[in-house]
XYZ file of C-alpha atoms in Angstrom:
675
model
C -17.231 23.684 -17.115
C -13.737 23.301 -15.622
C -11.473 20.363 -16.419
C -11.640 19.121 -12.811
C -15.437 19.127 -12.910
C -15.441 17.142 -16.139
C -13.038 14.588 -14.669
C -15.168 14.219 -11.541
C -18.247 13.619 -13.681
C -16.343 11.002 -15.660
C -15.324 9.284 -12.416
C -18.922 9.328 -11.177
C -20.057 7.887 -14.506
C -17.424 5.159 -14.231
C -18.704 4.117 -10.799
C -22.311 4.101 -12.074
C -21.222 2.021 -15.055
C -19.583 -0.507 -12.725
C -22.808 -0.759 -10.709
C -24.932 -1.313 -13.812
C -22.573 -3.788 -15.476
C -22.050 -5.904 -12.353
C -25.428 -5.667 -10.608
C -27.815 -5.351 -13.579
C -26.079 -7.170 -16.415
C -24.237 -9.674 -14.174
C -20.955 -8.975 -15.947
C -17.912 -10.419 -14.207
C -16.090 -7.705 -12.161
C -12.841 -8.442 -14.032
C -14.426 -7.722 -17.420
C -16.392 -4.762 -16.068
C -13.301 -3.146 -14.588
C -11.387 -3.477 -17.868
C -14.221 -1.992 -19.928
C -14.878 0.880 -17.526
C -11.154 1.664 -17.159
C -10.622 1.921 -20.920
C -13.799 3.966 -21.344
C -12.843 6.365 -18.548
C -9.371 6.936 -19.958
C -10.699 7.616 -23.447
C -13.391 9.970 -22.141
C -10.815 11.868 -20.075
C -8.780 12.573 -23.211
C -5.923 10.135 -22.694
C -4.343 8.780 -25.907
C -5.812 5.365 -26.733
C -2.412 3.741 -26.527
C -1.774 5.532 -23.250
C -5.010 4.197 -21.748
C -4.066 0.607 -22.523
C -0.522 1.166 -21.290
C -1.767 2.746 -18.056
C -4.122 -0.173 -17.413
C -1.393 -2.717 -18.154
C 1.054 -0.919 -15.869
C -1.554 -0.829 -13.114
C -2.278 -4.536 -13.378
C 1.398 -5.420 -13.496
C 2.329 -3.102 -10.652
C -0.313 -4.616 -8.386
C 0.103 -8.285 -9.261
C 3.884 -8.134 -9.187
C 3.599 -8.053 -5.401
C 0.113 -9.242 -4.509
C 0.204 -12.430 -6.585
C 3.149 -13.613 -4.512
C 1.415 -12.756 -1.240
C -1.777 -14.529 -2.314
C 0.071 -17.654 -3.416
C 2.180 -17.933 -0.262
C -0.769 -17.215 2.065
C -3.013 -19.732 0.328
C -0.407 -22.495 0.537
C 0.116 -21.743 4.236
C -3.644 -22.022 4.802
C -3.737 -25.327 2.946
C -1.011 -26.726 5.189
C -3.049 -25.706 8.241
C -6.150 -27.416 6.849
C -4.541 -30.697 5.831
C -2.433 -31.054 8.977
C -5.320 -30.361 11.337
C -3.568 -27.264 12.661
C -6.724 -25.138 12.362
C -8.681 -27.782 14.275
C -5.996 -27.911 16.982
C -6.179 -24.149 17.538
C -9.957 -24.235 17.655
C -10.344 -27.190 20.020
C -7.713 -25.833 22.421
C -9.358 -22.426 22.683
C -12.791 -23.993 23.048
C -11.474 -26.027 25.977
C -10.134 -22.838 27.552
C -13.344 -20.848 27.009
C -15.887 -23.574 27.795
C -18.999 -24.523 25.827
C -21.088 -21.614 27.165
C -18.622 -19.163 25.689
C -17.772 -21.213 22.637
C -18.967 -18.421 20.293
C -16.276 -16.164 21.776
C -13.683 -18.887 21.196
C -14.739 -19.201 17.566
C -14.252 -15.449 17.062
C -10.682 -15.616 18.384
C -9.992 -18.738 16.331
C -11.172 -16.977 13.177
C -9.118 -13.892 14.046
C -5.934 -15.962 14.403
C -6.476 -18.445 11.582
C -7.674 -15.704 9.236
C -4.413 -13.750 9.401
C -2.564 -15.630 6.615
C -5.552 -16.669 4.434
C -8.390 -15.150 2.423
C -11.865 -14.898 3.916
C -13.227 -17.651 1.691
C -10.296 -19.945 2.476
C -10.561 -19.390 6.225
C -14.329 -19.922 6.082
C -14.008 -23.254 4.305
C -11.242 -24.317 6.716
C -13.253 -23.580 9.860
C -16.891 -24.195 8.887
C -16.625 -27.963 9.572
C -15.641 -27.103 13.139
C -18.653 -24.768 13.453
C -21.010 -27.502 12.275
C -19.484 -29.962 14.739
C -19.717 -27.588 17.704
C -23.291 -26.578 16.879
C -24.320 -30.233 16.592
C -22.636 -31.360 19.812
C -23.573 -28.361 21.962
C -27.095 -27.851 20.650
C -26.392 -24.146 20.020
C -27.861 -22.339 17.028
C -25.673 -22.402 13.950
C -26.184 -18.616 13.762
C -24.804 -18.101 17.284
C -21.669 -20.103 16.477
C -21.295 -19.139 12.806
C -21.695 -15.339 12.903
C -18.678 -14.919 15.252
C -16.689 -17.018 12.781
C -17.476 -14.827 9.772
C -17.095 -11.637 11.826
C -13.572 -12.578 12.926
C -12.564 -13.607 9.416
C -14.090 -10.506 7.833
C -12.372 -8.052 10.188
C -8.984 -9.659 9.573
C -9.622 -9.802 5.827
C -10.384 -6.088 5.604
C -8.031 -4.535 8.145
C -5.034 -6.669 9.033
C -1.889 -7.039 6.885
C -0.568 -9.187 5.270
C -3.968 -9.616 3.619
C -3.559 -8.430 0.010
C -6.120 -5.603 0.075
C -4.728 -4.288 3.361
C -1.184 -4.545 1.978
C -2.195 -2.588 -1.119
C -3.628 0.123 1.110
C -0.445 0.098 3.201
C 1.554 0.725 0.023
C -0.806 3.398 -1.304
C -0.807 5.334 1.976
C 2.887 4.617 2.690
C 1.947 3.203 6.075
C 4.212 1.201 8.347
C 3.238 -2.488 8.244
C 4.091 -3.224 11.872
C 2.187 -0.263 13.287
C -0.745 -1.041 11.018
C -0.900 -4.589 12.415
C -0.832 -3.314 16.009
C -3.522 -0.698 15.339
C -5.608 -3.219 13.401
C -5.603 -5.613 16.351
C -6.581 -2.809 18.754
C -9.464 -1.775 16.493
C -10.327 -5.195 15.085
C -10.880 -7.176 18.285
C -13.625 -4.962 19.780
C -15.150 -4.584 16.309
C -15.270 -8.360 15.827
C -16.706 -8.765 19.342
C -19.602 -6.399 18.585
C -20.407 -7.882 15.180
C -19.707 -11.468 16.269
C -20.551 -12.908 19.719
C -22.563 -9.905 20.954
C -24.697 -9.493 17.832
C -24.992 -13.277 17.352
C -26.346 -13.755 20.877
C -29.075 -11.212 20.114
C -30.022 -12.317 16.599
C -29.799 -16.119 16.998
C -33.134 -16.555 18.859
C -34.843 -14.545 16.098
C -33.628 -16.753 13.233
C -35.243 -20.181 12.823
C -33.108 -22.417 10.620
C -34.272 -25.719 9.069
C -33.539 -28.783 11.173
C -31.607 -30.435 8.363
C -28.621 -28.800 6.671
C -27.403 -30.853 3.692
C -24.020 -29.101 3.574
C -23.411 -29.669 7.279
C -23.976 -33.376 6.736
C -21.010 -33.456 4.349
C -18.662 -32.330 7.143
C -19.660 -34.930 9.700
C -16.346 -36.738 9.479
C -13.852 -36.676 12.329
C -10.619 -34.740 12.614
C -7.198 -36.296 11.851
C -6.099 -38.841 14.427
C -2.896 -37.024 15.413
C -3.198 -33.241 15.499
C -0.142 -30.955 15.630
C 0.655 -29.203 18.900
C -1.122 -25.960 19.763
C 2.065 -23.979 20.379
C 3.836 -24.974 17.170
C 0.673 -24.324 15.125
C 0.084 -20.851 16.556
C 3.769 -19.991 16.102
C 3.583 -21.085 12.446
C 0.542 -18.908 11.761
C 1.922 -15.858 13.569
C 5.506 -16.145 12.286
C 5.029 -13.637 9.402
C 3.358 -11.169 11.766
C 6.194 -11.546 14.294
C 8.822 -10.931 11.617
C 7.060 -7.807 10.309
C 6.654 -6.413 13.824
C 10.369 -6.986 14.470
C 11.219 -5.057 11.301
C 9.028 -2.119 12.337
C 10.574 -2.096 15.805
C 14.073 -2.085 14.306
C 13.183 0.865 12.066
C 12.301 2.878 15.166
C 15.003 1.703 17.564
C 18.071 1.212 15.353
C 20.132 3.471 13.117
C 19.537 3.156 9.380
C 23.097 1.890 8.839
C 22.760 -0.872 11.449
C 23.441 -4.354 10.075
C 20.824 -5.816 12.408
C 18.214 -3.344 11.158
C 18.983 -4.186 7.531
C 18.698 -7.903 8.297
C 15.389 -7.486 10.152
C 14.004 -5.261 7.389
C 14.804 -8.020 4.899
C 13.291 -10.798 7.020
C 10.271 -8.633 7.872
C 9.359 -7.712 4.314
C 5.944 -9.311 3.628
C 7.089 -11.656 0.878
C 10.114 -12.934 2.791
C 8.108 -13.256 6.026
C 5.370 -15.288 4.339
C 7.917 -17.414 2.499
C 9.744 -18.252 5.727
C 6.445 -19.105 7.447
C 5.447 -21.359 4.551
C 8.816 -23.149 4.515
C 8.573 -23.577 8.276
C 5.043 -25.003 7.883
C 6.369 -27.666 5.496
C 8.299 -28.957 8.505
C 6.028 -28.065 11.447
C 2.727 -29.046 9.791
C 4.078 -31.317 7.070
C 7.001 -33.589 7.859
C 6.194 -33.633 11.598
C 2.690 -34.831 10.693
C 4.183 -37.580 8.511
C 3.190 -36.111 5.149
C 5.446 -37.105 2.268
C 7.113 -34.665 -0.093
C 4.687 -35.663 -2.846
C 1.706 -34.944 -0.588
C 3.034 -31.515 0.372
C 3.661 -30.719 -3.289
C 0.092 -31.790 -4.120
C -1.298 -29.526 -1.370
C 0.627 -26.568 -2.815
C -0.565 -27.280 -6.350
C -4.216 -27.913 -5.478
C -4.732 -24.730 -3.482
C -3.504 -22.283 -6.141
C -6.174 -22.837 -8.799
C -9.043 -21.184 -6.829
C -6.995 -17.981 -6.438
C -7.005 -17.222 -10.184
C -10.277 -15.259 -10.143
C -9.257 -13.355 -7.020
C -5.965 -12.323 -8.621
C -7.642 -11.232 -11.851
C -10.081 -8.976 -9.992
C -7.284 -7.521 -7.843
C -5.198 -6.845 -10.950
C -8.102 -5.194 -12.765
C -8.707 -3.015 -9.717
C -5.080 -1.921 -9.889
C -5.465 -1.108 -13.583
C -8.576 0.958 -12.831
C -6.612 2.853 -10.181
C -3.812 3.663 -12.603
C -6.216 4.995 -15.226
C -7.920 7.119 -12.557
C -4.567 8.571 -11.572
C -3.099 9.143 -15.028
C -6.316 10.622 -16.387
C -6.157 13.275 -13.672
C -9.236 12.095 -11.773
C -7.223 11.349 -8.643
C -5.785 14.857 -8.575
C -9.200 16.399 -9.252
C -10.714 14.502 -6.316
C -7.751 15.464 -4.141
C -8.142 19.139 -5.065
C -11.856 19.005 -4.274
C -11.381 17.233 -0.939
C -8.522 19.448 0.209
C -10.545 22.512 -0.689
C -13.518 21.230 1.295
C -11.324 20.363 4.307
C -12.926 16.902 4.542
C -11.403 14.479 7.026
C -9.273 11.949 5.095
C -10.397 9.195 7.515
C -14.085 9.850 6.829
C -13.422 10.312 3.124
C -11.520 7.008 2.890
C -14.344 5.186 4.679
C -17.052 6.782 2.535
C -15.350 6.123 -0.805
C -14.613 2.502 0.150
C -18.192 1.991 1.367
C -19.688 3.349 -1.853
C -17.490 1.138 -4.023
C -18.229 -1.872 -1.773
C -21.980 -1.380 -2.164
C -21.537 -0.852 -5.912
C -19.279 -3.781 -6.721
C -19.795 -6.222 -3.853
C -16.034 -6.723 -3.529
C -14.215 -5.636 -0.392
C -10.890 -6.090 -2.190
C -11.854 -3.873 -5.130
C -13.353 -1.309 -2.736
C -10.222 -1.094 -0.597
C -7.863 -1.090 -3.580
C -9.744 1.616 -5.481
C -10.501 3.795 -2.464
C -6.893 3.811 -1.275
C -5.733 4.842 -4.751
C -8.201 7.737 -4.803
C -7.640 8.961 -1.250
C -3.836 8.600 -1.117
C -3.150 11.928 -2.923
C -5.476 13.680 -0.459
C -3.717 12.122 2.512
C -0.347 13.265 1.190
C -1.640 16.812 0.864
C -3.257 16.854 4.330
C -0.839 17.456 7.228
C -1.192 15.274 10.314
C -2.927 12.356 8.625
C -1.888 8.991 10.090
C -1.352 6.569 7.219
C -1.922 3.486 9.397
C -5.333 4.745 10.501
C -6.256 5.458 6.881
C -5.666 1.772 6.138
C -8.108 0.835 8.924
C -10.742 3.374 7.883
C -10.572 2.208 4.276
C -10.773 -1.423 5.379
C -13.805 -0.734 7.569
C -15.602 1.037 4.735
C -14.849 -1.834 2.357
C -16.826 -4.244 4.569
C -20.090 -2.308 4.826
C -23.473 -3.637 3.647
C -22.635 -6.872 1.868
C -25.663 -7.825 -0.197
C -26.650 -9.867 -3.234
C -23.800 -8.647 -5.455
C -21.229 -10.085 -3.031
C -20.092 -13.680 -3.457
C -19.608 -13.864 0.306
C -23.345 -13.237 0.764
C -24.224 -16.359 -1.194
C -21.461 -18.368 0.464
C -22.938 -17.670 3.902
C -26.505 -18.227 2.708
C -25.806 -21.645 1.240
C -23.579 -22.990 4.011
C -25.927 -21.813 6.779
C -28.980 -22.954 4.746
C -30.720 -19.581 5.215
C -33.189 -17.677 3.075
C -32.204 -14.379 1.454
C -34.089 -12.313 4.094
C -32.413 -14.311 6.882
C -28.996 -13.720 5.310
C -29.708 -9.990 5.110
C -30.705 -9.959 8.795
C -27.568 -11.811 9.900
C -24.600 -11.559 7.546
C -25.454 -8.161 6.018
C -26.133 -6.588 9.412
C -22.951 -8.107 10.882
C -20.872 -6.686 8.026
C -22.465 -3.263 8.480
C -21.724 -3.363 12.213
C -18.095 -4.141 11.344
C -17.908 -1.178 8.965
C -19.492 1.345 11.332
C -17.816 0.080 14.525
C -14.473 -0.186 12.745
C -14.685 3.467 11.753
C -15.785 4.477 15.257
C -12.920 2.668 16.987
C -10.479 4.047 14.398
C -11.630 7.600 15.133
C -11.239 6.938 18.869
C -7.744 5.581 18.284
C -6.913 8.685 16.234
C -7.525 10.768 19.367
C -4.919 8.722 21.229
C -2.413 8.519 18.375
C -2.815 12.232 17.746
C -1.874 12.992 21.369
C 1.626 11.568 21.276
C 3.965 13.364 23.695
C 5.828 16.295 22.193
C 9.349 17.407 22.821
C 9.726 19.406 25.985
C 10.496 23.034 25.350
C 10.714 24.869 22.074
C 13.466 23.945 19.680
C 15.166 27.024 18.336
C 15.348 27.067 14.569
C 18.897 27.539 13.339
C 21.256 26.613 10.524
C 23.045 24.087 12.742
C 23.348 20.683 11.087
C 22.044 21.706 7.682
C 24.233 20.821 4.688
C 23.944 22.699 1.406
C 23.741 20.208 -1.484
C 23.012 22.817 -4.155
C 25.315 22.976 -7.156
C 26.810 26.432 -7.516
C 25.651 28.183 -10.687
C 28.780 29.237 -12.525
C 28.938 29.574 -16.331
C 32.578 28.516 -16.200
C 32.062 25.346 -14.122
C 28.418 24.223 -14.062
C 27.532 21.640 -16.742
C 24.647 22.323 -19.113
C 22.588 19.531 -20.683
C 23.296 19.086 -24.407
C 21.099 21.479 -26.370
C 19.920 23.461 -23.328
C 20.354 27.207 -23.027
C 23.829 28.306 -21.899
C 24.269 30.294 -18.711
C 25.253 33.945 -19.076
C 25.834 36.176 -16.044
C 26.701 39.839 -16.342
C 26.763 43.086 -14.348
C 24.633 46.002 -15.424
C 26.215 48.078 -12.651
C 29.437 47.292 -10.795
C 30.760 49.169 -7.734
C 34.213 47.784 -8.524
C 34.109 49.928 -11.650
C 32.955 53.088 -9.903
C 29.178 52.628 -10.048
C 27.145 53.510 -6.957
C 25.671 49.984 -6.764
C 26.114 46.509 -8.119
C 23.311 45.139 -10.319
C 23.376 41.748 -12.070
C 21.506 40.118 -14.926
C 21.187 36.345 -15.365
C 20.335 34.350 -18.451
C 19.941 30.581 -18.000
C 17.638 27.662 -18.712
C 15.006 26.554 -16.216
C 16.884 23.248 -15.792
C 20.257 24.714 -14.891
C 22.246 23.412 -11.929
C 20.153 22.093 -9.069
C 16.568 22.343 -10.273
C 13.133 20.757 -9.999
C 11.111 19.244 -12.826
C 7.370 19.809 -12.375
C 4.744 17.466 -13.937
C 4.190 19.990 -16.762
C 7.656 19.079 -18.076
C 6.455 15.829 -19.702
C 2.751 15.504 -18.809
C -0.004 17.199 -20.795
C -2.065 19.351 -18.433
C 0.493 18.626 -15.707
C 1.009 21.066 -12.867
C 3.536 23.891 -13.483
C 6.345 24.586 -11.042
C 4.409 27.272 -9.137
C 1.703 24.708 -8.293
C 3.999 22.028 -6.893
C 2.976 21.555 -3.252
C 5.452 21.999 -0.392
C 4.724 18.564 1.096
C 6.925 16.512 -1.272
C 9.707 19.117 -1.067
C 10.116 19.092 2.728
C 10.486 16.032 4.947
C 12.343 12.785 5.535
C 14.617 11.527 2.764
C 17.032 8.665 2.226
C 20.312 9.118 0.354
C 21.285 5.896 -1.428
C 24.822 5.174 -2.595
C 24.975 3.679 -6.102
C 28.374 2.155 -7.054
C 30.483 3.943 -9.638
C 30.208 0.933 -11.957
C 26.399 1.234 -12.211
C 25.161 3.245 -15.159
C 21.479 2.234 -15.054
C 19.615 2.225 -11.749
C 17.053 -0.394 -12.733
C 14.634 -2.307 -10.508
C 17.212 -4.965 -9.744
C 19.802 -2.418 -8.652
C 17.214 -0.460 -6.670
C 16.124 -3.537 -4.741
C 19.716 -4.223 -3.751
C 19.419 -1.198 -1.486
C 17.219 -0.443 1.509
C 15.111 2.216 -0.189
C 11.646 1.540 1.237
C 10.436 3.642 4.146
C 11.142 7.345 3.605
C 8.903 9.143 1.117
C 11.808 10.879 -0.594
C 14.716 9.073 -2.252
C 17.958 10.735 -3.423
C 20.541 8.853 -5.488
C 24.272 9.434 -4.959
C 25.978 8.004 -8.051
C 29.169 8.156 -10.115
C 28.359 11.814 -10.799
C 29.048 12.633 -7.154
C 32.066 10.345 -6.930
C 33.618 12.049 -9.987
C 32.508 15.611 -9.142
C 30.637 16.085 -12.410
C 28.290 18.799 -11.073
C 31.378 20.961 -10.636
C 32.801 20.257 -14.090
C 31.841 22.249 -17.209
C 32.027 19.219 -19.512
C 28.675 17.501 -20.124
C 29.041 13.756 -19.478
C 26.594 11.648 -21.461
C 27.327 8.479 -19.477
C 25.851 9.756 -16.209
C 23.964 7.229 -14.085
C 20.239 7.377 -14.793
C 17.043 5.996 -13.281
C 15.529 3.261 -15.455
C 11.737 3.204 -16.039
C 11.181 -0.043 -14.112
C 12.850 1.465 -11.043
C 10.811 4.643 -11.467
C 7.686 2.481 -11.539
C 8.701 0.761 -8.300
C 9.207 4.118 -6.609
C 5.922 5.492 -7.903
C 3.956 2.402 -6.861
C 5.493 2.583 -3.373
C 4.119 6.115 -2.976
C 7.424 7.996 -3.008
C 6.828 11.768 -2.976
C 10.154 13.059 -4.338
C 13.017 11.562 -6.350
C 16.428 13.222 -6.569
C 19.567 12.594 -8.655
C 23.040 14.064 -8.621
C 23.296 15.008 -12.297
C 21.222 17.288 -14.513
C 18.812 14.578 -15.673
C 17.261 11.418 -14.257
C 16.620 10.096 -17.786
C 19.054 8.059 -19.871
C 20.805 10.283 -22.392
C 19.369 9.614 -25.839
C 16.492 7.468 -24.514
C 13.884 6.842 -27.256
C 11.115 8.002 -24.924
C 11.214 9.879 -21.606
C 9.504 7.020 -19.709
C 11.200 7.716 -16.360
C 9.967 11.308 -16.369
C 6.529 10.280 -17.629
C 6.123 7.671 -14.892
C 7.196 9.903 -12.018
C 5.742 13.202 -13.201
C 2.599 11.393 -14.324
C 2.049 10.396 -10.698
C 2.651 13.976 -9.551
C 6.139 13.192 -8.196
C 8.535 16.137 -8.720
C 12.131 15.312 -9.630
C 15.052 17.270 -8.199
C 18.079 17.043 -10.504
C 21.618 18.364 -10.320
C 22.180 17.816 -6.592
C 25.751 18.119 -5.330
C 25.838 15.255 -2.819
C 29.572 15.299 -2.174
C 29.145 16.738 1.378
C 26.880 13.858 2.512
C 27.004 10.084 2.813
C 24.284 7.455 2.459
C 21.669 7.545 5.207
C 18.496 9.236 6.391
C 18.148 13.018 6.308
C 15.649 15.828 6.540
C 15.452 17.610 3.198
C 14.259 21.033 2.104
C 14.377 21.810 -1.603
C 12.600 24.962 -2.793
C 12.367 26.037 -6.443
C 11.882 29.554 -7.723
C 8.143 30.178 -7.976
C 7.808 30.867 -11.701
C 4.222 31.009 -12.886
C 3.136 28.614 -15.620
C 6.478 26.955 -16.430
C 7.717 23.378 -16.155
C 10.816 23.780 -13.981
C 13.028 26.131 -12.037
C 16.401 26.276 -10.288
C 16.206 25.361 -6.599
C 18.128 25.522 -3.325
C 18.483 22.169 -1.561
C 19.680 21.461 1.990
C 19.939 18.265 4.050
C 20.234 17.548 7.762
C 21.161 14.173 9.228
C 18.273 12.471 11.019
C 18.755 10.787 14.384
C 17.977 7.126 15.034
C 14.461 8.083 16.173
């Protein structure tokens, strides 16, 4: 039995174990994910300490970003609830739509209000309005309520900045702005099918009890003075507007543009949500005559319920990391690429299976995106934004008794279990299937983008050679590595009929590529490194001469997110060290925390301008282990003197040496245009 087959069986066993532990033994998903992750890593042959470290890194890598998004989004939702902003949006749209089409209004309300908050939060915010409308209009609670949960569910699974969608955006390296636009195009018709259209059909077939004890608790009136409709909608949509502006700037403006850098900063999800929250303190707080103490109390009260959500999200991230570092992710990618399966269908299927198994859309989307991302990277022509939507659609399929949302709907709507299966479960399944269908239709349109007119002739024009010249007299050699020796076996200058050379040098001489095998047991050798990470868009980042360690703090001082390949231009370039025979131990290196940031962001290739990316004398090669452990090749020894910071096309091709961990390479760059 091959190693890949064993790993796939272990992964299958892990999924089965999750099903049994959660569904049969009622073990909390957080505990189940920890136990299964550690068991999978041990079974796959990872060192015990490495399994724990991988899980910890996965949890930390996920929560370092998502915890902030969850906290900011929850506080923004709380401000909407307490100020009456959600009620203002709902009542205004209901007036516009009319009572006969009130179920359509509720769907749009849920779609808008659900953007900054979790499904459960949005449901609790809006369910009092549903009860009120159903009571006053005489409509069935099912006809009014199903459009509400459909709108919230679609937004929860497909639309950033929801945490699961944002995790998928990061895993697939998708553009946030384009993902939002595509999600709205796919999400609205999906919500319409699963919401108002399905509700109108199913409502007459569901007979609910006349009395609903929970509805009676929400019979109170709305606040006396509601905020304005315009200011409320602007507050809710402010983070989306900022992220769309950033995406537009990335397309329309040059990478060195000050305006683009400013918009990229303001449009980053954390900054965008923070600005929207701060604005809500004024628009929905002080303008509604809340005191500072009241606003502080709102912020404090709303955070406690998010603890369980964050723990499950973090455990899902830890499970992903173990899957990746154990080699399961690569094994699945190899299998899928060999079978030529569509990444969109694969993403949907994997997410759907995990959703049915665990009952959590968040865990399903997080885990599926981690598994499918390597396949997407190895499959040309795959649209990352559409992968986010397909994964989100799959994560919503077939909610049943292992889903907390199932019981939430059952209790609030006062339905029996069979009635909940006929309404909520069917609506969720419609969302999953219709979401995939509309995503596939959109892929036909996105895949037909206009091409350049005419055929561009391939030439050397514009390409810049950034390869260090191999010269035993001038090229530095890492301390302890093999020296370079070049000689002539035959030399026409000495009367021979031909010239014939012989070279002796280490695999890591001059400009070279480190393959995963260099520091990862069972890692891929240099002849198995795919072309995809070695050819494509790259960003050259200038690091000041004074910086010796490129840590996470230094990395985040630069605009590094976006391109899938990042090359660092450091003091080594400024001092010409790749053209100096002396080995300099104080070269600038990439610190492990920065390497982790790059790996978690889905970077495909990392390059440095000296003969190692690791700190000289480091107690452990953590930078190499982090990057190579995620299958990210490292190009070292670049001579970046001919180029400046900015965006380039890069081609870097190593010698194809079978079964070894590295090889010298030729590297060339070409400046990219603003488009």
